[in-house]
Short mmCIF file of C-alpha atoms in Angstrom, two decimals:
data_model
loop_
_atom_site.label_atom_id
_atom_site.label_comp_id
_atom_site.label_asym_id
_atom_site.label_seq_id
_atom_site.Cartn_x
_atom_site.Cartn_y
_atom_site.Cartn_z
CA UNK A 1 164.28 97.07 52.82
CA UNK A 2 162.49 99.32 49.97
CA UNK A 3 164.08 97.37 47.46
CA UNK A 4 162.87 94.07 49.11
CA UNK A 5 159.26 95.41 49.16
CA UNK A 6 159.60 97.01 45.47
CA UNK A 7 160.72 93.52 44.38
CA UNK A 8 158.17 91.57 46.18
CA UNK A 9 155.38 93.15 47.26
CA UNK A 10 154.94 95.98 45.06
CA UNK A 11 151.41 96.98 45.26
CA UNK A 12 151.28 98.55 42.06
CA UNK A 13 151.95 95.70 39.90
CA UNK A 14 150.17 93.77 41.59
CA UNK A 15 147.11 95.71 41.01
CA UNK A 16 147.78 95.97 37.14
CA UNK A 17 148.11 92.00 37.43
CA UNK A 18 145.32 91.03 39.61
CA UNK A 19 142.42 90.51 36.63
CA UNK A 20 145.24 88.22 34.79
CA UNK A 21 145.95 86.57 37.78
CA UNK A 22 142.11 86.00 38.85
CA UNK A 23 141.86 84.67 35.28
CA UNK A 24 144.39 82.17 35.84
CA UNK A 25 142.56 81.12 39.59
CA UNK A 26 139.55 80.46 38.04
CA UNK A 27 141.59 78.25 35.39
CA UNK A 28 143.68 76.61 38.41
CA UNK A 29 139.74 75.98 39.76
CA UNK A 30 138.56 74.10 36.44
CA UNK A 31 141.77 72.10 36.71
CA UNK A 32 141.56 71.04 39.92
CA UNK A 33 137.88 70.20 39.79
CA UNK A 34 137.98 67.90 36.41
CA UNK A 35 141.20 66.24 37.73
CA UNK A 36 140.17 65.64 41.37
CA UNK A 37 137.06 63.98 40.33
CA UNK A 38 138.38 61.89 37.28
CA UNK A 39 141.78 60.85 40.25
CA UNK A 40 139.04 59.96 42.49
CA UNK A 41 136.69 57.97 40.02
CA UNK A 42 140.10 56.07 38.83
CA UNK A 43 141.66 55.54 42.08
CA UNK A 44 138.28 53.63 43.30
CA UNK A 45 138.01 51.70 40.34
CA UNK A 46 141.96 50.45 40.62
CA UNK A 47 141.44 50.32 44.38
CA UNK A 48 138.61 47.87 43.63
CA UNK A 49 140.21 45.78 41.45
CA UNK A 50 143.44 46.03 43.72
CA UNK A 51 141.22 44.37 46.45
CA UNK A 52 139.93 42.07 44.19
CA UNK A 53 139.92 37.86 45.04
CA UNK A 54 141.19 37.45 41.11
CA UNK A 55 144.62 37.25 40.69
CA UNK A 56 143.66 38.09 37.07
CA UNK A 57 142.22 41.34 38.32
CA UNK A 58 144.55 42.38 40.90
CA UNK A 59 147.94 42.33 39.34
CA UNK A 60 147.28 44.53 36.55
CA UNK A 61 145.68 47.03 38.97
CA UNK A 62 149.17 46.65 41.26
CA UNK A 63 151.64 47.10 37.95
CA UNK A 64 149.28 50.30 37.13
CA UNK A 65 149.63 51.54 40.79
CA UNK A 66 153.19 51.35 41.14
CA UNK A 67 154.04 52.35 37.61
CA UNK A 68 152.08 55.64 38.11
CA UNK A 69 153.48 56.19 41.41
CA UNK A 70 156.45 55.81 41.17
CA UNK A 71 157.03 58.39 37.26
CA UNK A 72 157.32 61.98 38.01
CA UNK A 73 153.68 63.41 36.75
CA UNK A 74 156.24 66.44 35.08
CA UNK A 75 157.39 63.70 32.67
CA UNK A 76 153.93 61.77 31.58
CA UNK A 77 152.70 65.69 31.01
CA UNK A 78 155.47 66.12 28.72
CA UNK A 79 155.63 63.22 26.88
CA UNK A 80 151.81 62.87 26.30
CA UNK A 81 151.71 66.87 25.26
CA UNK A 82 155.14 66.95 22.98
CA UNK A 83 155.78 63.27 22.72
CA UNK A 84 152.20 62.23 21.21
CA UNK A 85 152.23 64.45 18.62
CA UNK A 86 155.23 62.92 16.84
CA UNK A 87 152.57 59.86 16.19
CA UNK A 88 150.09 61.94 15.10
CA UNK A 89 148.11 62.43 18.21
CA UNK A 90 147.80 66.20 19.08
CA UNK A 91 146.08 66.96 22.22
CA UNK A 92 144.96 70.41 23.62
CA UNK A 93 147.14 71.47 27.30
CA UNK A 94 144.01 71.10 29.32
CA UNK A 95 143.24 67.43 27.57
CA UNK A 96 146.97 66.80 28.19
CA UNK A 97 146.89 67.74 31.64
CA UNK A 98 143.85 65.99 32.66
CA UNK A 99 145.49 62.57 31.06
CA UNK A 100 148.65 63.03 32.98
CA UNK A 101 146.54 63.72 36.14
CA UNK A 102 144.50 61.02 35.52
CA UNK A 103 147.48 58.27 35.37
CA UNK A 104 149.13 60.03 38.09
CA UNK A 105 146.30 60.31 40.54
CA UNK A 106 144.19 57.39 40.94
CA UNK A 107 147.88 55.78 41.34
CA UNK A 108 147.60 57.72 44.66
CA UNK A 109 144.26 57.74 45.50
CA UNK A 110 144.15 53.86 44.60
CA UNK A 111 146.57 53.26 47.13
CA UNK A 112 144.76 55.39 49.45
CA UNK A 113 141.22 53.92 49.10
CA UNK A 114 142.90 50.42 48.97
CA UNK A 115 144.35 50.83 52.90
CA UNK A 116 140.81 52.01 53.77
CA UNK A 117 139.44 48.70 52.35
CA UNK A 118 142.39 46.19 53.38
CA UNK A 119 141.70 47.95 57.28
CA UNK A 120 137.84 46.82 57.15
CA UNK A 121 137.94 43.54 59.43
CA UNK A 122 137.04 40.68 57.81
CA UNK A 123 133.83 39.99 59.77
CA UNK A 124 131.68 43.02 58.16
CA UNK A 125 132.03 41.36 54.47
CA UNK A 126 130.98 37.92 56.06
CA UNK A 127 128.11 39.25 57.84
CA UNK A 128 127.14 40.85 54.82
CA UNK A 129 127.46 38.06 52.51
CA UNK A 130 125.66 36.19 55.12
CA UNK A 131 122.71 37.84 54.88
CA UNK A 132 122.48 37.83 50.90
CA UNK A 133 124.19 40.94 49.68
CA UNK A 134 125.99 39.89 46.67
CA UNK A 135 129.80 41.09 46.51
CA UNK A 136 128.92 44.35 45.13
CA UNK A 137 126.71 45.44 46.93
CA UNK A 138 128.39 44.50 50.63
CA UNK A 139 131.12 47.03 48.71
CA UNK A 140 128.71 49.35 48.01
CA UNK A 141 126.62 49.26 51.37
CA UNK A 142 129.33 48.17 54.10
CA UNK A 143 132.46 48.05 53.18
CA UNK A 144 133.50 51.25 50.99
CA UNK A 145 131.76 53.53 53.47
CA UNK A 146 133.25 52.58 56.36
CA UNK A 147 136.88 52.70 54.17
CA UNK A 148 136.07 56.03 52.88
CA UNK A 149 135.65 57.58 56.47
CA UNK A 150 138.44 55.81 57.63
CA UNK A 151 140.84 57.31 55.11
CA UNK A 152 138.96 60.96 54.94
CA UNK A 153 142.00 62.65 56.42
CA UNK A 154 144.44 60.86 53.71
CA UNK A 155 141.87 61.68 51.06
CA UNK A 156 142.14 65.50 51.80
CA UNK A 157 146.08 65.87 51.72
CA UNK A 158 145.80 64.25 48.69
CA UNK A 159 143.63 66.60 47.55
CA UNK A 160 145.78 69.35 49.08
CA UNK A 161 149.12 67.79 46.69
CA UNK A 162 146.79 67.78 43.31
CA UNK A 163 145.83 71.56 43.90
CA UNK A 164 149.28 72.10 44.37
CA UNK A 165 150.69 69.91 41.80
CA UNK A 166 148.16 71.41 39.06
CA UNK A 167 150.94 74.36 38.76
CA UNK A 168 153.02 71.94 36.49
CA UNK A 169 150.25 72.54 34.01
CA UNK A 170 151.91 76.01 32.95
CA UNK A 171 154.63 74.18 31.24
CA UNK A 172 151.91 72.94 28.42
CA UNK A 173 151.36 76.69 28.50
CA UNK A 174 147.85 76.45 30.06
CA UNK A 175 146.88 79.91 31.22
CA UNK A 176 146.23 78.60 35.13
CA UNK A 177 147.43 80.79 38.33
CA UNK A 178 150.97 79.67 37.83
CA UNK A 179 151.62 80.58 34.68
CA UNK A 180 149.71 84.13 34.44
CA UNK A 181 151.61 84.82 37.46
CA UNK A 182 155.01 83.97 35.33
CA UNK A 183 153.46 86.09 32.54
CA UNK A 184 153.20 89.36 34.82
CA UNK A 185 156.55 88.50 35.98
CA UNK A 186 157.86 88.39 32.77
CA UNK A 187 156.15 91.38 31.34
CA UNK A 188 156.43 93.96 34.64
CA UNK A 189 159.69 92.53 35.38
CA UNK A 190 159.24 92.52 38.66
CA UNK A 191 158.20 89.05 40.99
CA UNK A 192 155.49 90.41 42.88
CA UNK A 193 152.87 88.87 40.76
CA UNK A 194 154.22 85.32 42.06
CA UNK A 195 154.55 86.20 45.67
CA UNK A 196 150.45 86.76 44.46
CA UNK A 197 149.84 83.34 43.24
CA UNK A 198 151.73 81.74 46.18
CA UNK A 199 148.62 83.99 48.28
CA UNK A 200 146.28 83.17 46.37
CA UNK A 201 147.13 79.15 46.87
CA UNK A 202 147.39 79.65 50.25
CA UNK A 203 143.69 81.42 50.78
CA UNK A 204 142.86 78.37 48.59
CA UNK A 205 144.59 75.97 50.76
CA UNK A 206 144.53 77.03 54.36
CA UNK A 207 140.72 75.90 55.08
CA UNK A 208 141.42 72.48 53.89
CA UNK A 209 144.68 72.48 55.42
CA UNK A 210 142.56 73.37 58.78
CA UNK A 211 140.24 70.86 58.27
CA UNK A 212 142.53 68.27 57.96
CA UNK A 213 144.50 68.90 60.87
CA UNK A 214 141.17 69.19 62.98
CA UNK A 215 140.52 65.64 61.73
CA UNK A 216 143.81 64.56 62.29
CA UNK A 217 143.37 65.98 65.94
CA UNK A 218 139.69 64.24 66.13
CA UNK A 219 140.88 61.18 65.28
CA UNK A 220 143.55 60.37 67.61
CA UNK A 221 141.30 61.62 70.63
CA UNK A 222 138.87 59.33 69.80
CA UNK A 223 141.61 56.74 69.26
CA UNK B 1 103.82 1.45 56.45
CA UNK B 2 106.09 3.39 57.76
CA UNK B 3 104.70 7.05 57.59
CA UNK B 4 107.47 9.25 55.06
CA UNK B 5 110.32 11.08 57.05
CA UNK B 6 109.53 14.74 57.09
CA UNK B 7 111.93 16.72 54.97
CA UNK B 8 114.73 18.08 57.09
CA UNK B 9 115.13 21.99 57.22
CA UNK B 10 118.71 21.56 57.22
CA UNK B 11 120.85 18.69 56.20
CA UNK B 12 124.56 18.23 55.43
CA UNK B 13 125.50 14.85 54.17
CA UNK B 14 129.21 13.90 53.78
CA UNK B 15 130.42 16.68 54.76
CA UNK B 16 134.58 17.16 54.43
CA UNK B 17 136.28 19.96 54.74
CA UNK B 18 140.08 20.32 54.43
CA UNK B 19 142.18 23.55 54.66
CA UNK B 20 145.97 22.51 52.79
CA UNK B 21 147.08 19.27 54.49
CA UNK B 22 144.54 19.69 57.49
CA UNK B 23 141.32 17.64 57.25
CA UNK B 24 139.05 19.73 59.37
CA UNK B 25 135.76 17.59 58.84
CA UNK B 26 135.63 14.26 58.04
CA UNK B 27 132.12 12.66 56.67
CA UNK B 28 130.08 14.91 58.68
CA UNK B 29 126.27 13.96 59.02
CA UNK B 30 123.13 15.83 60.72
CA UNK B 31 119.67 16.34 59.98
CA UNK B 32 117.93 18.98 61.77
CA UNK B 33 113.88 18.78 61.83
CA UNK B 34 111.78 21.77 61.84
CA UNK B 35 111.58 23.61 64.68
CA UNK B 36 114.46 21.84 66.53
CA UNK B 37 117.27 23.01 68.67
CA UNK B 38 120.46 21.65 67.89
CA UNK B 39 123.28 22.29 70.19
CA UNK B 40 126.95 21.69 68.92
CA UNK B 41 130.05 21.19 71.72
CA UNK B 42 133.55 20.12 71.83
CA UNK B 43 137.21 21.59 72.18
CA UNK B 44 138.83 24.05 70.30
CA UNK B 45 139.59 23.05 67.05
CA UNK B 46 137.23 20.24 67.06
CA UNK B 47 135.69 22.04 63.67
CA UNK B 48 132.31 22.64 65.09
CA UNK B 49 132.48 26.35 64.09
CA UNK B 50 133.58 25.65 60.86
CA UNK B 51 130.88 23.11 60.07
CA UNK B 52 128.30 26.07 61.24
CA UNK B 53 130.44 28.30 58.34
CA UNK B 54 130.22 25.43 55.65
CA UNK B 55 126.47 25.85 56.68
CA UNK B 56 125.86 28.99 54.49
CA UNK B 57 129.11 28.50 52.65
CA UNK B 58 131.89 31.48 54.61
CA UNK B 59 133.59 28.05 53.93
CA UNK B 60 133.85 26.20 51.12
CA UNK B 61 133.00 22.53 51.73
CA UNK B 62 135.67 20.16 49.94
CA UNK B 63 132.99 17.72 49.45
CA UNK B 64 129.55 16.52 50.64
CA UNK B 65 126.53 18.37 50.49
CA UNK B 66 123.83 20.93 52.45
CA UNK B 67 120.54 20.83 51.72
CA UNK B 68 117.91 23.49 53.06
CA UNK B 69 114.31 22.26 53.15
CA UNK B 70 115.65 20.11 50.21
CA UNK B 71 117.46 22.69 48.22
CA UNK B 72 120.95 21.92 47.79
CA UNK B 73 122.97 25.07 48.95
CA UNK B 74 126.33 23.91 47.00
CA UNK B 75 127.18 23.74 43.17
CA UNK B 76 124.96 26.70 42.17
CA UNK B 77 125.36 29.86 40.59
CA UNK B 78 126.39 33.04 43.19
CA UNK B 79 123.00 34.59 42.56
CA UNK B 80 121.16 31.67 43.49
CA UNK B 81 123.07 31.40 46.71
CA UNK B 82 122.81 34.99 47.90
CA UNK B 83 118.94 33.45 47.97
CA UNK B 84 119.75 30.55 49.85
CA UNK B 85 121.28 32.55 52.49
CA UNK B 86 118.49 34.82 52.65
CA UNK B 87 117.32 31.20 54.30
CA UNK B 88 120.27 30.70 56.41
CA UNK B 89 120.43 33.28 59.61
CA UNK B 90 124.03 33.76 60.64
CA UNK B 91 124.56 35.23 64.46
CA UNK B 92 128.69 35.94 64.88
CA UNK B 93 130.57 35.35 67.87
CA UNK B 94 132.37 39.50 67.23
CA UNK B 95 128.61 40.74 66.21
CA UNK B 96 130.09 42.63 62.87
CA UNK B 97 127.04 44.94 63.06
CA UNK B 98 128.17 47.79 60.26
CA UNK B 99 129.67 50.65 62.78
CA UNK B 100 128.27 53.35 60.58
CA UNK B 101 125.07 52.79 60.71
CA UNK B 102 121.76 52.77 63.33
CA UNK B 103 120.85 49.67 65.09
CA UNK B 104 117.31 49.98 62.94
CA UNK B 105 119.78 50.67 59.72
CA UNK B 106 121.64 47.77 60.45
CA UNK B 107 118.55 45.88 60.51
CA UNK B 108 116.74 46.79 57.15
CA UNK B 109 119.49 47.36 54.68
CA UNK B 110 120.08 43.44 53.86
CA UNK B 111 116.00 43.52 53.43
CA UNK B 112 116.41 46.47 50.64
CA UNK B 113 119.06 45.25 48.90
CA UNK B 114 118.58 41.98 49.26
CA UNK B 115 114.94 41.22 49.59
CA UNK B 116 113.84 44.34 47.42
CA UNK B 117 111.31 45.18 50.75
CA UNK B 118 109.90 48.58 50.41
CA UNK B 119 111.66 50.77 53.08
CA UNK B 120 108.22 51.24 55.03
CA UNK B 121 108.05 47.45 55.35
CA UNK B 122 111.31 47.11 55.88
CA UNK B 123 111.15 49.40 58.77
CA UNK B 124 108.06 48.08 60.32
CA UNK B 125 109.71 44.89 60.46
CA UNK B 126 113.25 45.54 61.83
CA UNK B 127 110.90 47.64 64.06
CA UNK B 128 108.99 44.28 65.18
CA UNK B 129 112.57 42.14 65.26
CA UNK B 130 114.08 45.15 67.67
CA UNK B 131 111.13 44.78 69.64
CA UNK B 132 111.16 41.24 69.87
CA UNK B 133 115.07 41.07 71.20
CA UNK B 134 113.84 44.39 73.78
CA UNK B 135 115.69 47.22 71.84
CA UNK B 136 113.03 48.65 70.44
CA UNK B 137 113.70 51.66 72.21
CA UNK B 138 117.40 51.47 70.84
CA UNK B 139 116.53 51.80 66.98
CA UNK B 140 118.93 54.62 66.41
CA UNK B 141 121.43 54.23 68.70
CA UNK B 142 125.16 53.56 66.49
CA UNK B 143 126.53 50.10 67.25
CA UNK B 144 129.42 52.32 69.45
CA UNK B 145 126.52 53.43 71.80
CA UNK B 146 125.74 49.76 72.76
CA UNK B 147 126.81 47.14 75.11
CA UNK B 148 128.72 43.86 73.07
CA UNK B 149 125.18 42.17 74.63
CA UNK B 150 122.58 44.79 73.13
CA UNK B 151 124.57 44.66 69.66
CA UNK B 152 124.78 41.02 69.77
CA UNK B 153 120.93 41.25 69.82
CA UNK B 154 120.81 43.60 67.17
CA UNK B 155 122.82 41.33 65.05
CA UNK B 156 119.47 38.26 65.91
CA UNK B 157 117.17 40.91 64.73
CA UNK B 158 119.03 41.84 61.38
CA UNK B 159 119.37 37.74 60.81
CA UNK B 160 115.72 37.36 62.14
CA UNK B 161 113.86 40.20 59.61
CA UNK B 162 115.23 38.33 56.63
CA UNK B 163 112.72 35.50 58.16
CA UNK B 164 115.36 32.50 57.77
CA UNK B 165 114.31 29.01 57.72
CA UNK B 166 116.76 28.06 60.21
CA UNK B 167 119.36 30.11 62.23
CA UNK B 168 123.19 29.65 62.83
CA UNK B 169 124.73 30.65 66.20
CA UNK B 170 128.68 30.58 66.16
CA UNK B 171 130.06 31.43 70.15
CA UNK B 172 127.16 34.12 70.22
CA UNK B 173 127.98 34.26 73.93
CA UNK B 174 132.18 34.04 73.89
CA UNK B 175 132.48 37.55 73.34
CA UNK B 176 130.56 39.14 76.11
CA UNK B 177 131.36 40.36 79.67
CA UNK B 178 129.17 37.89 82.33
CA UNK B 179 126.90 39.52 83.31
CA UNK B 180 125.56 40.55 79.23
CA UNK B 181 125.43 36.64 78.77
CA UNK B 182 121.87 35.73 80.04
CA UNK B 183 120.18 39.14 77.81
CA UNK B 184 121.06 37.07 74.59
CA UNK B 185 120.46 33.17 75.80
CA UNK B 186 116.92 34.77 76.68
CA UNK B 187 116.84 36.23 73.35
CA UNK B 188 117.36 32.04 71.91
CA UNK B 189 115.21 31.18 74.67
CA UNK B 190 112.29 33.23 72.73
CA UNK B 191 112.97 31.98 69.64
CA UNK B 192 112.86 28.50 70.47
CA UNK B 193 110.04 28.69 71.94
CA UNK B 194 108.47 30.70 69.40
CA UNK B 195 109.90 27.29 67.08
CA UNK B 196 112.77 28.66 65.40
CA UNK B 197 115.09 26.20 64.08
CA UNK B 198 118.79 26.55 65.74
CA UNK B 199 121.97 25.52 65.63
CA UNK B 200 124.18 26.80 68.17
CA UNK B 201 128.14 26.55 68.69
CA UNK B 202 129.14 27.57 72.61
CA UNK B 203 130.14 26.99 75.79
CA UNK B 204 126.71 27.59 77.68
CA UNK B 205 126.91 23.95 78.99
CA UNK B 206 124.03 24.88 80.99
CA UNK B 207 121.92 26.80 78.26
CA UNK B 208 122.59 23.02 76.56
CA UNK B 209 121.05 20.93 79.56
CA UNK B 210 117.99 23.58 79.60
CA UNK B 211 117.12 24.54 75.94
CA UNK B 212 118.67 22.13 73.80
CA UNK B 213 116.66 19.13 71.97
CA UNK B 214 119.93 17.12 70.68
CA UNK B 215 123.76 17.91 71.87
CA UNK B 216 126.06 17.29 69.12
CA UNK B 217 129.43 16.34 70.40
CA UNK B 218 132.47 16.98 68.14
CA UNK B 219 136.05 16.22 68.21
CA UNK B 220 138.96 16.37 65.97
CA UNK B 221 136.82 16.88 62.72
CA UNK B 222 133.84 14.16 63.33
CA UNK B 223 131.17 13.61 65.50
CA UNK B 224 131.95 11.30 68.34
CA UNK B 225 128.23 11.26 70.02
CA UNK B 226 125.03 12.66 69.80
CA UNK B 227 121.81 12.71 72.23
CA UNK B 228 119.37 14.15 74.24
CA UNK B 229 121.03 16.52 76.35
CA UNK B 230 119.90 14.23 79.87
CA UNK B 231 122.20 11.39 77.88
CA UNK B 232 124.67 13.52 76.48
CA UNK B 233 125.76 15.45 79.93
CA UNK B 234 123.99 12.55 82.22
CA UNK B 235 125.05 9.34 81.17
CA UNK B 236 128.38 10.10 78.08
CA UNK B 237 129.86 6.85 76.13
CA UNK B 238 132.59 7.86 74.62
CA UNK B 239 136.17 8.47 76.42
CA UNK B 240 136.42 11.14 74.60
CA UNK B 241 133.48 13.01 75.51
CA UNK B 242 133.69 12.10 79.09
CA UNK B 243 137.14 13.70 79.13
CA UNK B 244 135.68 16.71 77.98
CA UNK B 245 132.93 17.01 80.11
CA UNK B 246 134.86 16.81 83.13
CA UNK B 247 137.46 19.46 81.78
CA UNK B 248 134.69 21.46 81.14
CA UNK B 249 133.28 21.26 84.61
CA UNK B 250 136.68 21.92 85.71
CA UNK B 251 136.87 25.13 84.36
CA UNK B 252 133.69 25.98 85.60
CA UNK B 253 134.22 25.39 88.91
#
């Protein structure tokens, strides 16, 4: 049992790590907040053109989608940090990550946001064309809010799996949670420090986790 | 001298319209004066609805044309007709008020965006148009917190503040419980008497008989007879719309 605790939750070491660790939160925070918005921003704009009455439009946005769904983000965060070098592109981890992110998020949140839209009855886009709205702005004004509540709940988890996912960063060596937690592990030799990051994820996590589920619970009362 | 025939507020000339292999309308023609009530019946399928829909283009015509007070609504450029259908009031047999927003909301957003109104104006008048269909009192209620006949009247008021030149009824009534019915015909009943020009699609034979000028009689993509509605229900030509008239009376009995 002591050895258990020693090995795990040794307070000790984690004290000594805590200020590396905090450093690497606040990292993880950066990360998540520059790639959350730029997924979002790119999975509207594909979900948009997904939607789209142009065949011209639409397939490339479907091609995109899948493509990006369907490669392991690990890989396109490899290849675009040790890959693009050998053509003489060098890009910085966070730059790197934030690419890889980019490609592999609005993927998701494209597919997302594009359910939301497709579940809008046909009617509402009618009555707003009807009564002069061009195409944009019936988006703008009736349609996307109405898509973005539906799909709230989705929107979340999603969120949930990129905070998660933003981990894979410390294999670009970026200094997030993950990998200062790997770094005290490595130096103390001892694995408490990543039984630490896992708590500090889940003190991240468990309000939005809450949240969801309370939406999740809203929504099929007032179903 | 015969004195110069005033300018229609809405005409369609010619009109076809075919979906694949299906000719829906075939050479449709109607004038509608100012200030007129034109009421449109015939079976299911007959295309009356989607003549309404050609109308302010939600279909595309396959040929012929639609003029409003002279101004042709097809072959222009998108922005042009967003305008035109500033013109064009469209009431919907499901309502399709926007769910997420007030019944005044619902009301002044297509005079923001659309119009450019000032939001005070825009206010005071979906204010006036609430008032005029009696839900004044019901400016921010959600669509969710009204009956299908107080949101049907909502959905007159948000056509209504964009102060068309002629309005477009399509099964207004089909939707709605009963008893809900007579709140909205009252609603038409205002507005023609206040001379709104109206074309309405529905089954109200007797709404017809009372409020109508002309009944329209469709069937299988043209129309078969037109009248007064004393001729049209009192004294019919056609086979056709004899047969339907005593189906109709049928059901209603």
């Amino acid at each position: 049992m002591d050895t258990i605790i020693d090995a795990f939750f040794n307070i000790d070491i984690m004290r000594q790590a805590t200020p590396l660790l905090l450093k690497g939160a606040w990292v993880t925070l950066q990360l998540c907040a520059v790639v959350i918005l730029l997924g979002l921003c790119g999975g509207l704009a594909l979900a948009l053109l997904a939607s789209s009455r142009s065949a011209l439009l639409r397939l490339p946005a479907f091609v995109f989608i899948d493509i990006f769904r369907a490669i392991p983000p690990l890989i396109l965060l490899i290849l675009i940090y040790a890959g693009l070098p050998f053509v003489g592109v060098r890009v910085p981890p966070f730059v790197a990550v934030c690419i890889a992110f980019l490609l592999n998020n609005s993927a998701y949140f494209a597919e997302i946001f594009r359910s939301g839209i497709k579940a809008i009855p046909r009617g509402q886009m009618e009555a707003a064309r009807a009564t002069g709205l061009s195409p944009s702005q019936a988006q703008a004004w009736v349609i996307l809010p109405q898509a973005i509540r539906n799909v709230l709940p989705d929107l979340l988890s999603n969120v949930v799996e990129i905070v998660k996912l933003t981990s894979i960063a410390s294999v670009v060596s970026l200094s997030e949670l993950l990998y200062s937690a790997n770094m005290a592990r490595a130096v103390t030799y001892n694995s408490s420090p990543l039984v630490m990051a896992a708590g500090l994820y889940l003190l991240l996590l468990w309000p939005l986790v809450r949240v969801i589920s309370r939406f999740q619970r809203g929504l099929s009362i007032s179903h | 001298m015969t004195a110069a025939q005033p300018l229609p507020t809405l005409e369609i000339t010619a009109l076809e319209k075919r979906f694949g292999e299906t000719q829906v309308l075939r050479s449709i023609d109607l004038k509608v004066q100012n200030g007129e009530l034109v009421f449109v019946i015939g079976p299911s399928g007959s295309g009356k609805s989607t003549m309404l829909r050609c109308c302010n283009r939600l279909e595309e015509p396959t040929s012929g044309a639609i003029h409003v007070s002279g101004k042709p609504m097809l072959g222009i450029p998108r922005k042009e007709l967003d305008r035109m259908r500033l013109q064009v009031g469209m009431v919907f047999q499901g309502f399709f008020l926007y769910p997420h927003l007030t019944a005044l909301k619902n009301v002044t957003l297509a005079q923001r965006k659309a119009l450019k109104r000032p939001r005070a104006e825009a206010e005071a008048r979906a204010l006036e148009m609430l008032d005029k269909v009696g839900l004044k009192h019901k400016a921010d209620a959600m669509p969710s917190e009204l009956s299908g006949g107080q949101q049907q009247r909502v959905a007159i008021a948000r056509a209504l503040a964009l102060d068309p030149k002629v309005m477009l009824f399509d099964e207004p009534t089909s939707a709605l419980d009963p008893e809900l019915v007579g709140s909205v015909l009252k609603v038409m009943r205002d507005l023609r008497e206040g001379g709104m020009t109206m074309i309405v699609v529905s089954h109200e034979m007797q709404f017809a008989r009372e409020a109508a000028d002309r009944v329209v009689f469709m069937d299988g993509g043209v129309i078969v007879e037109e009248g007064p509605p004393e001729e049209i229900f009192g004294n019919p030509k056609s086979d056709r719309l004899k047969a339907f008239l005593s189906r109709v009376s049928g059901e209603a009995a």
